[in-house]
mmCIF file of C-alpha atoms in Angstrom:
data_model
loop_
_atom_site.group_PDB
_atom_site.id
_atom_site.type_symbol
_atom_site.label_atom_id
_atom_site.label_comp_id
_atom_site.label_asym_id
_atom_site.label_seq_id
_atom_site.Cartn_x
_atom_site.Cartn_y
_atom_site.Cartn_z
ATOM 1 C CA HIS A 1 0.124 0.142 0.506
ATOM 2 C CA GLY A 2 2.762 2.464 1.049
ATOM 3 C CA LEU A 3 4.799 1.991 -2.415
ATOM 4 C CA ILE A 4 1.374 2.453 -4.498
ATOM 5 C CA ASN A 5 0.972 5.625 -2.797
ATOM 6 C CA ILE A 6 4.405 7.499 -3.328
ATOM 7 C CA VAL A 7 4.395 6.201 -6.989
ATOM 8 C CA HIS A 8 0.749 7.759 -7.403
ATOM 9 C CA LYS A 9 1.613 10.738 -5.760
ATOM 10 C CA GLY A 10 5.080 11.610 -7.124
ATOM 11 C CA HIS A 11 3.430 10.546 -10.444
ATOM 12 C CA ASP A 12 0.566 13.447 -9.950
ATOM 13 C CA THR A 13 2.840 15.768 -8.491
ATOM 14 C CA THR A 14 5.717 14.894 -11.251
ATOM 15 C CA ALA A 15 2.882 15.795 -14.191
ATOM 16 C CA SER A 16 1.737 18.801 -12.259
ATOM 17 C CA ALA A 17 5.284 20.467 -11.753
ATOM 18 C CA LEU A 18 6.156 19.193 -15.751
ATOM 19 C CA THR A 19 2.436 20.980 -17.170
ATOM 20 C CA SER A 20 3.977 24.284 -15.237
ATOM 21 C CA ALA A 21 7.370 24.146 -16.558
ATOM 22 C CA THR A 22 6.178 23.762 -20.297
ATOM 23 C CA GLY A 23 3.634 26.273 -19.553
ATOM 24 C CA GLU A 24 6.477 28.529 -18.567
ATOM 25 C CA LEU A 25 8.719 27.888 -21.661
ATOM 26 C CA ALA A 26 5.666 29.153 -23.426
ATOM 27 C CA ARG A 27 4.786 32.130 -22.178
ATOM 28 C CA ASN A 28 8.345 32.739 -21.882
ATOM 29 C CA ASN A 29 10.021 32.898 -25.619
ATOM 30 C CA ASP A 30 13.516 33.716 -24.676
ATOM 31 C CA ILE A 31 13.977 30.718 -21.613
ATOM 32 C CA GLN A 32 12.362 28.731 -23.713
ATOM 33 C CA ARG A 33 15.691 29.768 -26.514
ATOM 34 C CA LYS A 34 18.272 29.930 -23.523
ATOM 35 C CA ALA A 35 16.608 26.018 -22.599
ATOM 36 C CA ARG A 36 16.927 25.223 -25.949
ATOM 37 C CA GLU A 37 20.469 26.351 -26.390
ATOM 38 C CA GLU A 38 21.899 24.510 -23.847
ATOM 39 C CA VAL A 39 20.382 20.933 -24.772
ATOM 40 C CA LEU A 40 21.296 21.247 -28.341
ATOM 41 C CA ARG A 41 24.999 22.575 -27.388
ATOM 42 C CA ILE A 42 25.275 19.660 -25.251
ATOM 43 C CA MET A 43 23.367 16.761 -27.204
ATOM 44 C CA GLY A 44 23.758 18.267 -29.763
ATOM 45 C CA ASP A 45 21.427 18.955 -32.740
ATOM 46 C CA ASP A 46 21.087 16.027 -35.040
ATOM 47 C CA PRO A 47 17.315 14.618 -35.791
ATOM 48 C CA VAL A 48 17.011 11.409 -33.941
ATOM 49 C CA ASP A 49 15.190 11.416 -30.634
ATOM 50 C CA LYS A 50 17.972 9.792 -27.811
ATOM 51 C CA ILE A 51 17.526 10.071 -24.059
ATOM 52 C CA PRO A 52 19.981 12.159 -22.612
ATOM 53 C CA THR A 53 22.640 10.239 -20.428
ATOM 54 C CA SER A 54 22.294 11.198 -16.478
ATOM 55 C CA GLU A 55 26.102 12.861 -17.534
ATOM 56 C CA GLN A 56 24.617 15.148 -20.160
ATOM 57 C CA LEU A 57 21.815 16.308 -17.539
ATOM 58 C CA ARG A 58 24.098 17.078 -15.250
ATOM 59 C CA GLU A 59 25.385 19.759 -17.199
ATOM 60 C CA MET A 60 22.399 20.984 -17.917
ATOM 61 C CA GLU A 61 22.725 24.154 -15.531
ATOM 62 C CA TYR A 62 19.781 26.064 -16.816
ATOM 63 C CA LEU A 63 17.020 23.554 -17.509
ATOM 64 C CA ASP A 64 17.844 22.833 -13.504
ATOM 65 C CA CYS A 65 17.372 26.495 -12.776
ATOM 66 C CA ILE A 66 13.956 26.124 -14.757
ATOM 67 C CA ILE A 67 12.706 23.348 -12.240
ATOM 68 C CA LYS A 68 13.966 25.156 -9.368
ATOM 69 C CA GLU A 69 12.170 27.990 -10.444
ATOM 70 C CA VAL A 70 9.058 26.301 -11.220
ATOM 71 C CA TYR A 71 8.557 24.720 -7.791
ATOM 72 C CA ASN A 72 9.532 27.896 -6.159
ATOM 73 C CA LYS A 73 7.191 29.647 -7.724
ATOM 74 C CA ASN A 74 3.730 28.284 -6.791
ATOM 75 C CA MET A 75 0.746 31.035 -7.422
ATOM 76 C CA LYS A 76 0.184 33.936 -9.034
ATOM 77 C CA PHE A 77 -2.316 35.999 -10.702
ATOM 78 C CA SER A 78 -1.957 37.205 -14.231
ATOM 79 C CA SER A 79 -4.532 39.138 -16.140
ATOM 80 C CA ASN A 80 -6.925 37.541 -14.038
ATOM 81 C CA THR A 81 -5.533 33.865 -14.905
ATOM 82 C CA PHE A 82 -4.343 31.987 -12.089
ATOM 83 C CA ILE A 83 -1.537 30.233 -12.400
ATOM 84 C CA SER A 84 -0.228 27.691 -11.043
ATOM 85 C CA THR A 85 3.245 26.438 -10.858
ATOM 86 C CA LEU A 86 8.041 24.402 -8.222
ATOM 87 C CA ARG A 87 8.815 27.622 -6.108
ATOM 88 C CA LEU A 88 5.832 28.622 -8.349
ATOM 89 C CA CYS A 89 4.426 25.431 -8.098
ATOM 90 C CA SER A 90 5.862 23.484 -5.266
ATOM 91 C CA PRO A 91 4.422 18.725 -4.899
ATOM 92 C CA ALA A 92 4.213 20.115 -1.031
ATOM 93 C CA ILE A 93 2.484 23.400 0.080
ATOM 94 C CA ALA A 94 3.802 23.088 4.038
ATOM 95 C CA SER A 95 5.469 20.473 6.166
ATOM 96 C CA ALA A 96 3.719 17.613 7.764
ATOM 97 C CA ILE A 97 2.313 18.779 10.717
ATOM 98 C CA ARG A 98 5.192 17.953 14.312
ATOM 99 C CA LEU A 99 4.200 17.954 17.700
ATOM 100 C CA ILE A 100 6.401 20.836 20.113
ATOM 101 C CA ALA A 101 8.638 18.859 22.218
ATOM 102 C CA LYS A 102 9.357 21.246 24.415
ATOM 103 C CA ASP A 103 8.950 24.587 24.972
ATOM 104 C CA THR A 104 10.370 26.668 22.291
ATOM 105 C CA ILE A 105 10.695 30.794 21.782
ATOM 106 C CA LEU A 106 10.610 31.221 18.305
ATOM 107 C CA ASN A 107 10.896 35.392 17.549
ATOM 108 C CA GLY A 108 8.927 36.114 20.554
ATOM 109 C CA VAL A 109 6.356 33.738 20.313
ATOM 110 C CA LEU A 110 5.800 31.315 22.885
ATOM 111 C CA LEU A 111 5.141 27.761 21.340
ATOM 112 C CA PRO A 112 4.040 25.825 23.923
ATOM 113 C CA GLN A 113 5.220 21.681 24.288
ATOM 114 C CA GLY A 114 2.695 20.097 23.384
ATOM 115 C CA HIS A 115 0.802 22.256 20.542
ATOM 116 C CA ARG A 116 1.110 21.011 16.677
ATOM 117 C CA ILE A 117 3.008 23.310 13.853
ATOM 118 C CA GLN A 118 2.927 22.741 10.774
ATOM 119 C CA ILE A 119 5.656 24.751 8.086
ATOM 120 C CA ASN A 120 3.711 26.307 5.606
ATOM 121 C CA PHE A 121 6.364 26.370 2.354
ATOM 122 C CA LEU A 122 3.875 28.231 -0.004
ATOM 123 C CA ASP A 123 4.607 31.694 1.980
ATOM 124 C CA ILE A 124 8.507 31.175 2.216
ATOM 125 C CA HIS A 125 8.358 31.011 -1.222
ATOM 126 C CA MET A 126 6.473 33.973 -1.879
ATOM 127 C CA ASP A 127 8.127 35.848 0.723
ATOM 128 C CA SER A 128 9.721 39.214 -0.527
ATOM 129 C CA GLN A 129 12.679 38.914 2.351
ATOM 130 C CA LEU A 130 13.557 35.940 0.672
ATOM 131 C CA TRP A 131 13.024 36.416 -3.128
ATOM 132 C CA GLU A 132 14.017 39.171 -5.159
ATOM 133 C CA ASP A 133 10.100 39.953 -7.212
ATOM 134 C CA PRO A 134 8.860 36.412 -5.703
ATOM 135 C CA PHE A 135 5.845 36.204 -7.914
ATOM 136 C CA GLU A 136 8.031 36.746 -11.358
ATOM 137 C CA TYR A 137 9.391 33.073 -13.491
ATOM 138 C CA ARG A 138 12.730 34.003 -13.432
ATOM 139 C CA PRO A 139 14.803 30.591 -13.776
ATOM 140 C CA GLU A 140 18.326 32.448 -13.469
ATOM 141 C CA ARG A 141 18.028 33.280 -9.674
ATOM 142 C CA PHE A 142 19.181 29.175 -8.721
ATOM 143 C CA MET A 143 22.049 30.346 -11.416
ATOM 144 C CA ASN A 144 24.359 31.332 -8.241
ATOM 145 C CA LYS A 145 23.439 28.640 -5.633
ATOM 146 C CA SER A 146 24.669 30.033 -2.976
ATOM 147 C CA SER A 147 22.302 32.756 -3.155
ATOM 148 C CA VAL A 148 19.167 29.740 -3.078
ATOM 149 C CA GLN A 149 19.862 27.752 0.501
ATOM 150 C CA GLY A 150 22.484 27.367 2.853
ATOM 151 C CA LYS A 151 22.710 25.691 5.884
ATOM 152 C CA GLU A 152 21.337 28.839 7.812
ATOM 153 C CA GLU A 153 18.625 29.899 5.187
ATOM 154 C CA LEU A 154 16.478 27.193 4.091
ATOM 155 C CA LYS A 155 14.184 28.836 1.371
ATOM 156 C CA TRP A 156 13.777 26.631 -1.318
ATOM 157 C CA LEU A 157 11.220 23.343 0.045
ATOM 158 C CA PRO A 158 9.357 22.191 -2.416
ATOM 159 C CA PHE A 159 10.336 18.419 -1.088
ATOM 160 C CA GLY A 160 11.007 19.166 2.418
ATOM 161 C CA TYR A 161 13.886 19.110 4.300
ATOM 162 C CA GLY A 162 16.592 16.466 6.380
ATOM 163 C CA PRO A 163 15.502 13.293 7.367
ATOM 164 C CA HIS A 164 11.860 14.561 5.940
ATOM 165 C CA THR A 165 12.504 14.887 2.229
ATOM 166 C CA CYS A 166 10.394 12.989 0.238
ATOM 167 C CA LEU A 167 11.441 10.110 -1.173
ATOM 168 C CA GLY A 168 10.632 10.926 -4.547
ATOM 169 C CA MET A 169 12.664 14.202 -4.873
ATOM 170 C CA ASN A 170 15.437 12.165 -6.784
ATOM 171 C CA PHE A 171 13.285 10.268 -9.055
ATOM 172 C CA SER A 172 11.201 13.359 -9.573
ATOM 173 C CA ILE A 173 13.210 15.992 -10.452
ATOM 174 C CA THR A 174 15.434 13.490 -12.948
ATOM 175 C CA GLU A 175 11.698 12.679 -15.124
ATOM 176 C CA GLN A 176 11.221 16.476 -15.560
ATOM 177 C CA ARG A 177 14.907 17.139 -16.413
ATOM 178 C CA VAL A 178 14.532 13.934 -18.873
ATOM 179 C CA PHE A 179 11.088 15.722 -20.022
ATOM 180 C CA ILE A 180 11.953 19.333 -20.825
ATOM 181 C CA CYS A 181 15.464 18.684 -22.277
ATOM 182 C CA MET A 182 13.605 16.220 -24.788
ATOM 183 C CA LEU A 183 10.800 18.585 -25.463
ATOM 184 C CA CYS A 184 13.187 21.663 -25.818
ATOM 185 C CA LYS A 185 15.368 19.333 -28.570
#
């Protein structure tokens, strides 16, 4: 039952992220052009369909930025159209509920032992104190890895973090890399 649940949830969230990424590529021709140039530079321009190798996928830095930005975008309104897109379309919008083990003071607020808390990833992904222009789709923000996530500052959390990270994260990201790479080729 657990394995079926993981596969089912992983399929739905990955499909949703790919739908969002495809939509962003369609709306942003410059981003689409950069992604295609990177894919063709690494894979070549021959008219044969071929699946990229893991080494080729690791070389595609801009493609990774596109995927991360989709996970970072979550929700926004544009021209009265609701756009759900990973910062912009996280598979998880909040952490699992946790039980507070001992009285804790966080930013001057008492979190009493025995109470339950949940971290809202959506608010973190859209916080203007953490992200410049958080409602804009800009994959380039992920080119400088140190500006995205350090040990003290966790702000990109579409798969959670630490021991509670989504088990399907690597599979999902690899599946998205292959799909978007082949789409751009």
